[in-house]
Amino acid sequence: MPLHKARISPMDRGFLFGDGVYEVMAKIDGRIRARSLHAQRLRSSLDSIGLETSVEQVFADVDRLTKKVGFSNAKIYIQVTRGPADARDHAFPSTVSPTIFLTVSAFEAVPQTASQAIVRPDIRWRKNHIKSVALLGNVLLMQEARESDAQEVILYRDEYVTEASTSNVFVIRGQKVVTPPLSDLILPGITRHLVIEIAQKLGILVVEDNIRVDSLSEADGIFLSSSTRGLLPIIALNPGGCVGNGELTSIFSALQDAYDERLRCYD
Ligand code: PLP
């Protein structure tokens, strides 16, 4: 239906509590990129919050909607909440009727240009592996970036980098690329997964290891990864100043080219 006709109850638990999960996928040249990885992650997010919904049905609806809308390049948003309840009670209601909200909007995947990031403490909750719609921490952090003329916020907890407010973090050190290991502190990014796969194919060493926040300023390169922004090179940090010599490294360029190729050639 047209967006202005969509209606959601004010008693929806997604609205009242942020009690829901989401996915964002890119459709490129008519195909949803990494569809099965997104479906798996949605399943895992739903399981983590104890919400039973058929992911197969959600994806069948996505297919119906994308077909109807017709863009061959699109951004697809999926949100599943625990639905409306009679009373505002924190605990789950006895009967649950999930609200499923899907949108498809026009989108072009364009290679990202050199950007700046602020570096801030990770103020979010402790279950960031769940793609929760409760994003107030991320919202406040991203707003701070915007007000500082930066495009992203790199986050750290207990002196170690976790991720960025809407992306995963990679650090280039010499011929090696380092990214924080998967844990409940970060989202298992689909693009992160693809970058590791691509790097292996290119013979570039990727190590999943903790990154001290105070080591960022010594990096030869830093880049961030997400489904909608692809690989975003960071050339300046605040605080921290210039990254490397302020130019893109050959490792980054090789990964970005291979990633763009991967986007267009595979599901
Ligand atoms: N980390 C956070 C907090 C995110 O919000 C996102 C994407 O929205 C990512 C990482 C990157 O995930 P993906 O590559 O699956 O888009």
Short mmCIF file of C-alpha atoms and ligand atoms in Angstrom, two decimals:
data_model
loop_
_atom_site.label_atom_id
_atom_site.label_comp_id
_atom_site.label_asym_id
_atom_site.label_seq_id
_atom_site.Cartn_x
_atom_site.Cartn_y
_atom_site.Cartn_z
CA MET A 1 0.00 0.00 0.00
CA PRO A 2 1.14 3.62 -0.33
CA LEU A 3 3.08 4.69 2.78
CA HIS A 4 0.50 7.33 3.75
CA LYS A 5 -2.15 4.60 4.02
CA ALA A 6 -0.14 2.37 6.37
CA ARG A 7 -1.41 2.38 9.98
CA ILE A 8 0.16 1.00 13.16
CA SER A 9 -1.52 0.88 16.57
CA PRO A 10 -0.10 3.28 19.18
CA MET A 11 -0.16 0.21 21.48
CA ASP A 12 2.33 -1.54 19.20
CA ARG A 13 5.20 -2.75 21.36
CA GLY A 14 7.65 -1.62 18.71
CA PHE A 15 6.40 1.93 19.25
CA LEU A 16 6.09 1.72 23.07
CA PHE A 17 9.20 -0.31 23.94
CA GLY A 18 11.33 -0.68 20.80
CA ASP A 19 10.32 -4.35 21.15
CA GLY A 20 11.23 -5.56 17.67
CA VAL A 21 13.99 -6.30 15.20
CA TYR A 22 14.80 -5.25 11.65
CA GLU A 23 16.86 -5.91 8.55
CA VAL A 24 18.10 -3.67 5.76
CA MET A 25 19.04 -5.20 2.42
CA ALA A 26 20.23 -3.86 -0.90
CA LYS A 27 18.71 -5.05 -4.15
CA ILE A 28 21.19 -4.58 -6.97
CA ASP A 29 20.43 -5.20 -10.64
CA GLY A 30 17.22 -6.99 -9.68
CA ARG A 31 18.71 -9.31 -7.04
CA ILE A 32 18.68 -9.03 -3.26
CA ARG A 33 22.28 -9.10 -2.24
CA ALA A 34 23.25 -11.80 0.30
CA ARG A 35 19.59 -12.68 0.75
CA SER A 36 20.13 -15.92 2.67
CA LEU A 37 22.59 -14.26 5.08
CA HIS A 38 20.01 -11.54 5.81
CA ALA A 39 17.31 -14.18 6.29
CA GLN A 40 19.56 -16.10 8.72
CA ARG A 41 20.32 -12.94 10.69
CA LEU A 42 16.62 -12.02 10.89
CA ARG A 43 15.90 -15.54 12.18
CA SER A 44 18.65 -15.18 14.76
CA SER A 45 17.45 -11.69 15.89
CA LEU A 46 13.86 -13.01 16.23
CA ASP A 47 15.05 -16.05 18.20
CA SER A 48 17.12 -13.82 20.49
CA ILE A 49 14.02 -11.86 21.50
CA GLY A 50 11.74 -14.90 21.65
CA LEU A 51 9.49 -13.75 18.81
CA GLU A 52 8.02 -16.44 16.61
CA THR A 53 7.51 -15.32 13.02
CA SER A 54 7.99 -17.17 9.77
CA VAL A 55 11.05 -15.66 8.09
CA GLU A 56 10.10 -17.55 4.92
CA GLN A 57 6.74 -15.75 4.93
CA VAL A 58 8.41 -12.39 5.53
CA PHE A 59 10.72 -12.99 2.57
CA ALA A 60 7.78 -14.13 0.40
CA ASP A 61 6.13 -10.77 1.24
CA VAL A 62 9.39 -8.98 0.41
CA ASP A 63 9.37 -10.68 -3.00
CA ARG A 64 5.75 -9.72 -3.62
CA LEU A 65 6.44 -6.11 -2.64
CA THR A 66 9.68 -5.71 -4.61
CA LYS A 67 7.97 -7.17 -7.67
CA LYS A 68 5.11 -4.73 -7.30
CA VAL A 69 7.34 -1.70 -6.71
CA GLY A 70 9.63 -2.65 -9.57
CA PHE A 71 12.94 -0.86 -8.80
CA SER A 72 15.86 -2.94 -9.95
CA ASN A 73 18.11 -1.13 -7.43
CA ALA A 74 16.42 -0.71 -4.08
CA LYS A 75 16.85 -0.50 -0.34
CA ILE A 76 14.58 -2.97 1.43
CA TYR A 77 13.62 -2.40 5.05
CA ILE A 78 12.01 -5.16 7.14
CA GLN A 79 10.73 -4.53 10.65
CA VAL A 80 9.07 -7.14 12.84
CA THR A 81 7.73 -6.08 16.24
CA ARG A 82 5.91 -8.00 18.97
CA GLY A 83 2.77 -6.21 17.79
CA PRO A 84 0.00 -4.45 19.71
CA ALA A 85 -1.15 -5.43 23.22
CA ASP A 86 -4.17 -4.34 25.29
CA ALA A 87 -2.09 -2.89 28.09
CA ARG A 88 1.34 -1.33 28.35
CA ASP A 89 3.05 -4.11 30.27
CA HIS A 90 6.80 -4.71 29.92
CA ALA A 91 6.49 -8.52 29.97
CA PHE A 92 5.39 -10.27 26.76
CA PRO A 93 1.59 -10.36 26.21
CA SER A 94 -0.03 -13.82 26.39
CA THR A 95 -1.11 -13.64 22.75
CA VAL A 96 1.17 -12.06 20.22
CA SER A 97 0.35 -10.88 16.74
CA PRO A 98 3.58 -9.49 15.24
CA THR A 99 3.52 -6.32 13.18
CA ILE A 100 5.47 -6.69 9.96
CA PHE A 101 6.44 -3.49 8.19
CA LEU A 102 8.25 -3.59 4.85
CA THR A 103 9.39 -0.73 2.65
CA VAL A 104 11.18 -0.66 -0.68
CA SER A 105 12.83 2.57 -1.76
CA ALA A 106 14.98 3.57 -4.71
CA PHE A 107 18.70 3.20 -4.02
CA GLU A 108 22.00 3.35 -5.93
CA ALA A 109 25.08 1.63 -4.53
CA VAL A 110 27.86 4.11 -5.26
CA PRO A 111 31.50 3.71 -4.15
CA GLN A 112 31.98 5.83 -1.05
CA THR A 113 34.35 8.73 -0.86
CA ALA A 114 36.84 9.53 1.89
CA SER A 115 35.02 10.42 5.10
CA GLN A 116 35.60 11.51 8.66
CA ALA A 117 34.57 9.78 11.89
CA ILE A 118 34.32 10.90 15.46
CA VAL A 119 35.45 8.43 18.13
CA ARG A 120 33.20 8.06 21.19
CA PRO A 121 32.45 5.67 24.08
CA ASP A 122 29.91 2.98 23.16
CA ILE A 123 26.90 4.11 25.19
CA ARG A 124 24.56 1.41 23.82
CA TRP A 125 23.16 -1.67 25.56
CA ARG A 126 25.01 -5.00 25.80
CA LYS A 127 23.22 -7.05 23.14
CA ASN A 128 24.33 -5.40 19.95
CA HIS A 129 24.40 -8.71 18.06
CA ILE A 130 20.58 -8.40 17.94
CA LYS A 131 19.43 -6.06 15.17
CA SER A 132 17.03 -4.31 17.53
CA VAL A 133 14.80 -1.40 16.46
CA ALA A 134 15.65 0.26 19.80
CA LEU A 135 18.34 2.55 18.38
CA LEU A 136 18.31 5.61 20.62
CA GLY A 137 22.01 5.20 21.51
CA ASN A 138 22.90 4.96 17.81
CA VAL A 139 20.65 7.93 17.00
CA LEU A 140 22.31 10.19 19.59
CA LEU A 141 25.78 9.12 18.47
CA MET A 142 25.06 9.70 14.77
CA GLN A 143 23.60 13.11 15.54
CA GLU A 144 26.82 14.00 17.35
CA ALA A 145 28.75 12.94 14.23
CA ARG A 146 26.57 15.11 12.00
CA GLU A 147 27.04 18.11 14.29
CA SER A 148 30.82 17.53 14.09
CA ASP A 149 30.76 17.38 10.25
CA ALA A 150 31.63 13.67 10.40
CA GLN A 151 29.88 10.84 8.57
CA GLU A 152 30.16 8.16 11.28
CA VAL A 153 31.04 7.45 14.90
CA ILE A 154 33.58 4.78 15.80
CA LEU A 155 32.70 3.33 19.20
CA TYR A 156 34.78 1.80 21.98
CA ARG A 157 34.01 0.02 25.21
CA ASP A 158 36.64 -0.58 27.91
CA GLU A 159 39.36 0.87 25.63
CA TYR A 160 38.53 -1.49 22.73
CA VAL A 161 36.81 -0.63 19.46
CA THR A 162 33.41 -2.30 19.06
CA GLU A 163 31.85 -1.04 15.80
CA ALA A 164 30.45 2.20 14.38
CA SER A 165 26.91 3.51 14.89
CA THR A 166 25.64 2.00 11.60
CA SER A 167 28.58 -0.09 10.37
CA ASN A 168 31.43 -2.46 11.27
CA VAL A 169 35.05 -1.33 11.61
CA PHE A 170 38.19 -2.53 9.78
CA VAL A 171 41.71 -1.28 10.45
CA ILE A 172 44.55 -1.67 7.94
CA ARG A 173 47.99 -2.23 9.49
CA GLY A 174 50.71 -2.74 6.90
CA GLN A 175 49.59 -5.68 4.74
CA LYS A 176 47.10 -6.89 7.34
CA VAL A 177 43.44 -5.99 8.00
CA VAL A 178 42.06 -6.26 11.55
CA THR A 179 38.42 -6.24 12.63
CA PRO A 180 36.89 -6.80 16.09
CA PRO A 181 35.78 -10.42 16.66
CA LEU A 182 32.06 -11.30 16.67
CA SER A 183 30.50 -11.09 20.13
CA ASP A 184 27.40 -9.62 21.72
CA LEU A 185 29.10 -6.22 21.50
CA ILE A 186 28.72 -5.89 17.74
CA LEU A 187 26.28 -6.62 14.94
CA PRO A 188 27.43 -9.53 12.76
CA GLY A 189 27.40 -7.33 9.65
CA ILE A 190 26.64 -9.03 6.35
CA THR A 191 29.08 -6.69 4.61
CA ARG A 192 31.71 -7.50 7.25
CA HIS A 193 31.21 -11.17 6.38
CA LEU A 194 31.55 -10.45 2.64
CA VAL A 195 34.69 -8.33 3.15
CA ILE A 196 36.38 -11.18 5.05
CA GLU A 197 35.40 -13.61 2.28
CA ILE A 198 36.63 -11.27 -0.47
CA ALA A 199 39.91 -10.53 1.33
CA GLN A 200 40.61 -14.25 1.60
CA LYS A 201 40.04 -14.64 -2.15
CA LEU A 202 42.40 -11.74 -2.83
CA GLY A 203 45.05 -13.23 -0.51
CA ILE A 204 44.75 -10.32 1.95
CA LEU A 205 45.18 -11.38 5.57
CA VAL A 206 42.21 -10.48 7.79
CA VAL A 207 42.53 -11.02 11.52
CA GLU A 208 39.55 -10.91 13.89
CA ASP A 209 41.13 -9.38 16.96
CA ASN A 210 40.54 -6.70 19.57
CA ILE A 211 41.61 -3.21 18.53
CA ARG A 212 42.71 -0.75 21.18
CA VAL A 213 41.05 2.60 20.61
CA ASP A 214 44.34 4.40 21.23
CA SER A 215 45.91 2.43 18.37
CA LEU A 216 43.49 3.89 15.78
CA SER A 217 45.65 6.94 15.19
CA GLU A 218 48.55 4.66 14.18
CA ALA A 219 46.49 2.77 11.57
CA ASP A 220 47.58 2.89 7.93
CA GLY A 221 43.92 2.91 6.95
CA ILE A 222 40.45 2.55 8.45
CA PHE A 223 37.23 1.66 6.70
CA LEU A 224 33.67 0.89 7.75
CA SER A 225 31.25 -1.59 6.18
CA SER A 226 27.48 -1.71 5.79
CA SER A 227 24.88 -2.94 3.30
CA THR A 228 23.79 0.55 2.28
CA ARG A 229 27.11 2.41 2.32
CA GLY A 230 29.37 -0.44 1.19
CA LEU A 231 32.99 0.20 2.22
CA LEU A 232 33.41 3.69 3.64
CA PRO A 233 37.04 4.87 3.90
CA ILE A 234 37.83 7.02 6.93
CA ILE A 235 40.69 9.45 6.41
CA ALA A 236 40.35 11.57 9.55
CA LEU A 237 39.39 10.88 13.16
CA ASN A 238 38.19 13.25 15.85
CA PRO A 239 39.97 12.95 18.18
CA GLY A 240 42.97 11.41 16.42
CA GLY A 241 43.59 13.48 13.27
CA CYS A 242 44.67 12.11 9.90
CA VAL A 243 44.53 8.35 9.31
CA GLY A 244 47.74 7.06 7.72
CA ASN A 245 48.89 9.69 5.25
CA GLY A 246 45.30 10.78 4.65
CA GLU A 247 45.07 8.82 1.40
CA LEU A 248 43.41 5.54 0.52
CA THR A 249 45.71 2.53 0.78
CA SER A 250 46.10 0.06 -2.09
CA ILE A 251 44.60 -2.68 0.14
CA PHE A 252 41.44 -0.60 0.61
CA SER A 253 41.14 0.13 -3.12
CA ALA A 254 41.56 -3.57 -3.97
CA LEU A 255 38.88 -4.55 -1.43
CA GLN A 256 36.49 -1.84 -2.60
CA ASP A 257 36.86 -2.84 -6.27
CA ALA A 258 36.36 -6.53 -5.44
CA TYR A 259 33.37 -5.69 -3.24
CA ASP A 260 31.68 -3.68 -6.01
CA GLU A 261 32.30 -6.53 -8.41
CA ARG A 262 30.91 -9.03 -5.88
CA LEU A 263 27.76 -6.92 -5.45
CA ARG A 264 27.01 -7.05 -9.13
CA CYS A 265 27.94 -10.63 -9.86
CA TYR A 266 26.53 -12.76 -7.03
CA ASP A 267 23.37 -13.09 -4.94
N1 PLP B 1 26.69 -2.34 12.85
C1 PLP B 1 25.56 -1.62 13.07
C2 PLP B 1 25.31 -1.05 14.42
C3 PLP B 1 24.64 -1.43 12.02
O1 PLP B 1 23.51 -0.72 12.24
C4 PLP B 1 24.93 -1.96 10.75
C5 PLP B 1 23.99 -1.78 9.62
O2 PLP B 1 22.96 -1.20 9.72
C6 PLP B 1 26.12 -2.68 10.56
C7 PLP B 1 26.97 -2.86 11.64
C8 PLP B 1 26.47 -3.25 9.22
O3 PLP B 1 25.67 -4.38 8.95
P1 PLP B 1 25.38 -4.85 7.46
O4 PLP B 1 26.70 -5.00 6.79
O5 PLP B 1 24.67 -6.14 7.61
O6 PLP B 1 24.56 -3.79 6.82
#
